[in-house]
Amino acid sequence: MEKLLLSPEEAAEILGVTRSTIYDLMRMRILASIKIGRRRLVPVKACQEMVERMVEESA
């Protein structure tokens, strides 16, 4: 079974950016995230959608 939620560190690794960049993107609401307990997690789908939006905007 594939993961549905990623830690900020995992999202950073997948997207090829730093953990700080992930937190900045979440804070600016560019990258969707959810909070479960004390943890902030990023849905895999949110990473895919953000990349698609950025590709469309740069075209």
Tab-separated table of N, CA and C in Angstrom:
chain	number	residue	atom	x	y	z
A	1	MET	N	0.831	-1.185	0.000
A	1	MET	CA	0.000	0.000	0.000
A	1	MET	C	0.876	1.249	0.000
A	2	GLU	N	0.543	2.190	-0.862
A	2	GLU	CA	1.308	3.429	-0.952
A	2	GLU	C	0.895	4.394	0.142
A	3	LYS	N	1.826	5.236	0.531
A	3	LYS	CA	1.542	6.260	1.535
A	3	LYS	C	0.598	7.307	0.951
A	4	LEU	N	-0.304	7.790	1.777
A	4	LEU	CA	-1.201	8.872	1.375
A	4	LEU	C	-0.721	10.205	1.917
A	5	LEU	N	0.006	10.158	3.032
A	5	LEU	CA	0.496	11.366	3.688
A	5	LEU	C	2.006	11.297	3.845
A	6	LEU	N	2.639	12.430	3.668
A	6	LEU	CA	4.095	12.510	3.782
A	6	LEU	C	4.481	13.479	4.890
A	7	SER	N	5.575	13.180	5.551
A	7	SER	CA	6.140	14.144	6.498
A	7	SER	C	6.750	15.278	5.664
A	8	PRO	N	6.969	16.432	6.262
A	8	PRO	CA	7.624	17.514	5.515
A	8	PRO	C	8.975	17.085	4.938
A	9	GLU	N	9.696	16.250	5.666
A	9	GLU	CA	10.990	15.772	5.185
A	9	GLU	C	10.825	14.900	3.942
A	10	GLU	N	9.830	14.015	3.965
A	10	GLU	CA	9.573	13.148	2.811
A	10	GLU	C	9.104	13.964	1.613
A	11	ALA	N	8.230	14.946	1.848
A	11	ALA	CA	7.751	15.802	0.764
A	11	ALA	C	8.914	16.574	0.145
A	12	ALA	N	9.811	17.059	0.988
A	12	ALA	CA	10.978	17.797	0.499
A	12	ALA	C	11.844	16.909	-0.382
A	13	GLU	N	12.045	15.677	0.050
A	13	GLU	CA	12.870	14.746	-0.731
A	13	GLU	C	12.223	14.444	-2.079
A	14	ILE	N	10.927	14.202	-2.080
A	14	ILE	CA	10.214	13.889	-3.324
A	14	ILE	C	10.234	15.063	-4.294
A	15	LEU	N	10.048	16.280	-3.760
A	15	LEU	CA	9.992	17.468	-4.617
A	15	LEU	C	11.372	18.046	-4.930
A	16	GLY	N	12.392	17.568	-4.257
A	16	GLY	CA	13.748	18.041	-4.524
A	16	GLY	C	14.021	19.433	-3.979
A	17	VAL	N	13.396	19.751	-2.844
A	17	VAL	CA	13.611	21.044	-2.192
A	17	VAL	C	13.990	20.788	-0.735
A	18	THR	N	14.257	21.861	-0.010
A	18	THR	CA	14.608	21.712	1.400
A	18	THR	C	13.352	21.642	2.263
A	19	ARG	N	13.544	21.163	3.476
A	19	ARG	CA	12.453	21.083	4.442
A	19	ARG	C	11.913	22.485	4.731
A	20	SER	N	12.794	23.469	4.792
A	20	SER	CA	12.376	24.859	5.033
A	20	SER	C	11.456	25.353	3.926
A	21	THR	N	11.764	24.982	2.698
A	21	THR	CA	10.928	25.379	1.564
A	21	THR	C	9.539	24.775	1.700
A	22	ILE	N	9.453	23.522	2.142
A	22	ILE	CA	8.158	22.877	2.339
A	22	ILE	C	7.353	23.651	3.376
A	23	TYR	N	7.982	24.008	4.491
A	23	TYR	CA	7.272	24.769	5.523
A	23	TYR	C	6.840	26.138	4.999
A	24	ASP	N	7.682	26.784	4.188
A	24	ASP	CA	7.307	28.074	3.581
A	24	ASP	C	6.100	27.901	2.663
A	25	LEU	N	6.104	26.859	1.837
A	25	LEU	CA	4.995	26.607	0.925
A	25	LEU	C	3.703	26.321	1.691
A	26	MET	N	3.810	25.592	2.796
A	26	MET	CA	2.630	25.317	3.621
A	26	MET	C	2.122	26.607	4.267
A	27	ARG	N	3.036	27.416	4.776
A	27	ARG	CA	2.656	28.671	5.433
A	27	ARG	C	1.974	29.631	4.459
A	28	MET	N	2.453	29.655	3.212
A	28	MET	CA	1.862	30.529	2.191
A	28	MET	C	0.626	29.906	1.544
A	29	ARG	N	0.264	28.703	2.004
A	29	ARG	CA	-0.898	27.955	1.500
A	29	ARG	C	-0.790	27.611	0.014
A	30	ILE	N	0.447	27.441	-0.439
A	30	ILE	CA	0.695	26.981	-1.799
A	30	ILE	C	0.656	25.457	-1.827
A	31	LEU	N	1.114	24.859	-0.741
A	31	LEU	CA	1.110	23.404	-0.589
A	31	LEU	C	0.157	23.055	0.547
A	32	ALA	N	-0.870	22.289	0.224
A	32	ALA	CA	-1.859	21.895	1.234
A	32	ALA	C	-1.238	20.926	2.235
A	33	SER	N	-1.689	21.036	3.474
A	33	SER	CA	-1.240	20.121	4.512
A	33	SER	C	-2.358	19.943	5.529
A	34	ILE	N	-2.215	18.904	6.330
A	34	ILE	CA	-3.176	18.668	7.399
A	34	ILE	C	-2.409	18.456	8.693
A	35	LYS	N	-3.107	18.685	9.785
A	35	LYS	CA	-2.482	18.498	11.089
A	35	LYS	C	-3.162	17.328	11.778
A	36	ILE	N	-2.366	16.372	12.203
A	36	ILE	CA	-2.856	15.231	12.968
A	36	ILE	C	-2.050	15.224	14.263
A	37	GLY	N	-2.737	15.516	15.351
A	37	GLY	CA	-2.024	15.650	16.620
A	37	GLY	C	-1.080	16.827	16.532
A	38	ARG	N	0.188	16.573	16.799
A	38	ARG	CA	1.199	17.633	16.714
A	38	ARG	C	1.901	17.668	15.367
A	39	ARG	N	1.618	16.667	14.536
A	39	ARG	CA	2.333	16.535	13.258
A	39	ARG	C	1.621	17.253	12.128
A	40	ARG	N	2.389	17.880	11.268
A	40	ARG	CA	1.897	18.496	10.043
A	40	ARG	C	2.279	17.541	8.928
A	41	LEU	N	1.297	17.084	8.138
A	41	LEU	CA	1.534	16.116	7.071
A	41	LEU	C	1.024	16.649	5.740
A	42	VAL	N	1.662	16.223	4.675
A	42	VAL	CA	1.336	16.683	3.330
A	42	VAL	C	0.744	15.519	2.537
A	43	PRO	N	-0.478	15.676	2.035
A	43	PRO	CA	-1.028	14.615	1.178
A	43	PRO	C	-0.210	14.494	-0.110
A	44	VAL	N	0.016	13.272	-0.548
A	44	VAL	CA	0.764	13.034	-1.787
A	44	VAL	C	0.087	13.782	-2.931
A	45	LYS	N	-1.239	13.739	-2.970
A	45	LYS	CA	-2.000	14.404	-4.025
A	45	LYS	C	-1.728	15.913	-4.036
A	46	ALA	N	-1.524	16.516	-2.860
A	46	ALA	CA	-1.243	17.950	-2.777
A	46	ALA	C	0.081	18.286	-3.459
A	47	CYS	N	1.068	17.404	-3.327
A	47	CYS	CA	2.357	17.621	-4.002
A	47	CYS	C	2.168	17.586	-5.515
A	48	GLN	N	1.424	16.587	-5.988
A	48	GLN	CA	1.185	16.454	-7.422
A	48	GLN	C	0.419	17.665	-7.958
A	49	GLU	N	-0.610	18.100	-7.246
A	49	GLU	CA	-1.413	19.242	-7.696
A	49	GLU	C	-0.601	20.529	-7.712
A	50	MET	N	0.257	20.714	-6.713
A	50	MET	CA	1.076	21.926	-6.668
A	50	MET	C	2.018	21.975	-7.865
A	51	VAL	N	2.643	20.848	-8.178
A	51	VAL	CA	3.566	20.800	-9.313
A	51	VAL	C	2.805	21.086	-10.608
A	52	GLU	N	1.632	20.488	-10.779
A	52	GLU	CA	0.828	20.730	-11.984
A	52	GLU	C	0.455	22.206	-12.114
A	53	ARG	N	0.054	22.834	-10.994
A	53	ARG	CA	-0.283	24.267	-11.022
A	53	ARG	C	0.919	25.104	-11.425
A	54	MET	N	2.070	24.779	-10.860
A	54	MET	CA	3.267	25.567	-11.161
A	54	MET	C	3.696	25.407	-12.610
A	55	VAL	N	3.533	24.213	-13.167
A	55	VAL	CA	3.861	23.989	-14.577
A	55	VAL	C	2.921	24.803	-15.458
A	56	GLU	N	1.631	24.777	-15.139
A	56	GLU	CA	0.650	25.547	-15.929
A	56	GLU	C	0.929	27.040	-15.853
A	57	GLU	N	1.281	27.538	-14.662
A	57	GLU	CA	1.545	28.968	-14.494
A	57	GLU	C	2.796	29.408	-15.228
A	58	SER	N	3.772	28.516	-15.372
A	58	SER	CA	5.017	28.896	-16.036
A	58	SER	C	4.926	28.778	-17.557
A	59	ALA	N	3.852	28.177	-18.051
A	59	ALA	CA	3.704	28.002	-19.500
A	59	ALA	C	3.200	29.261	-20.170
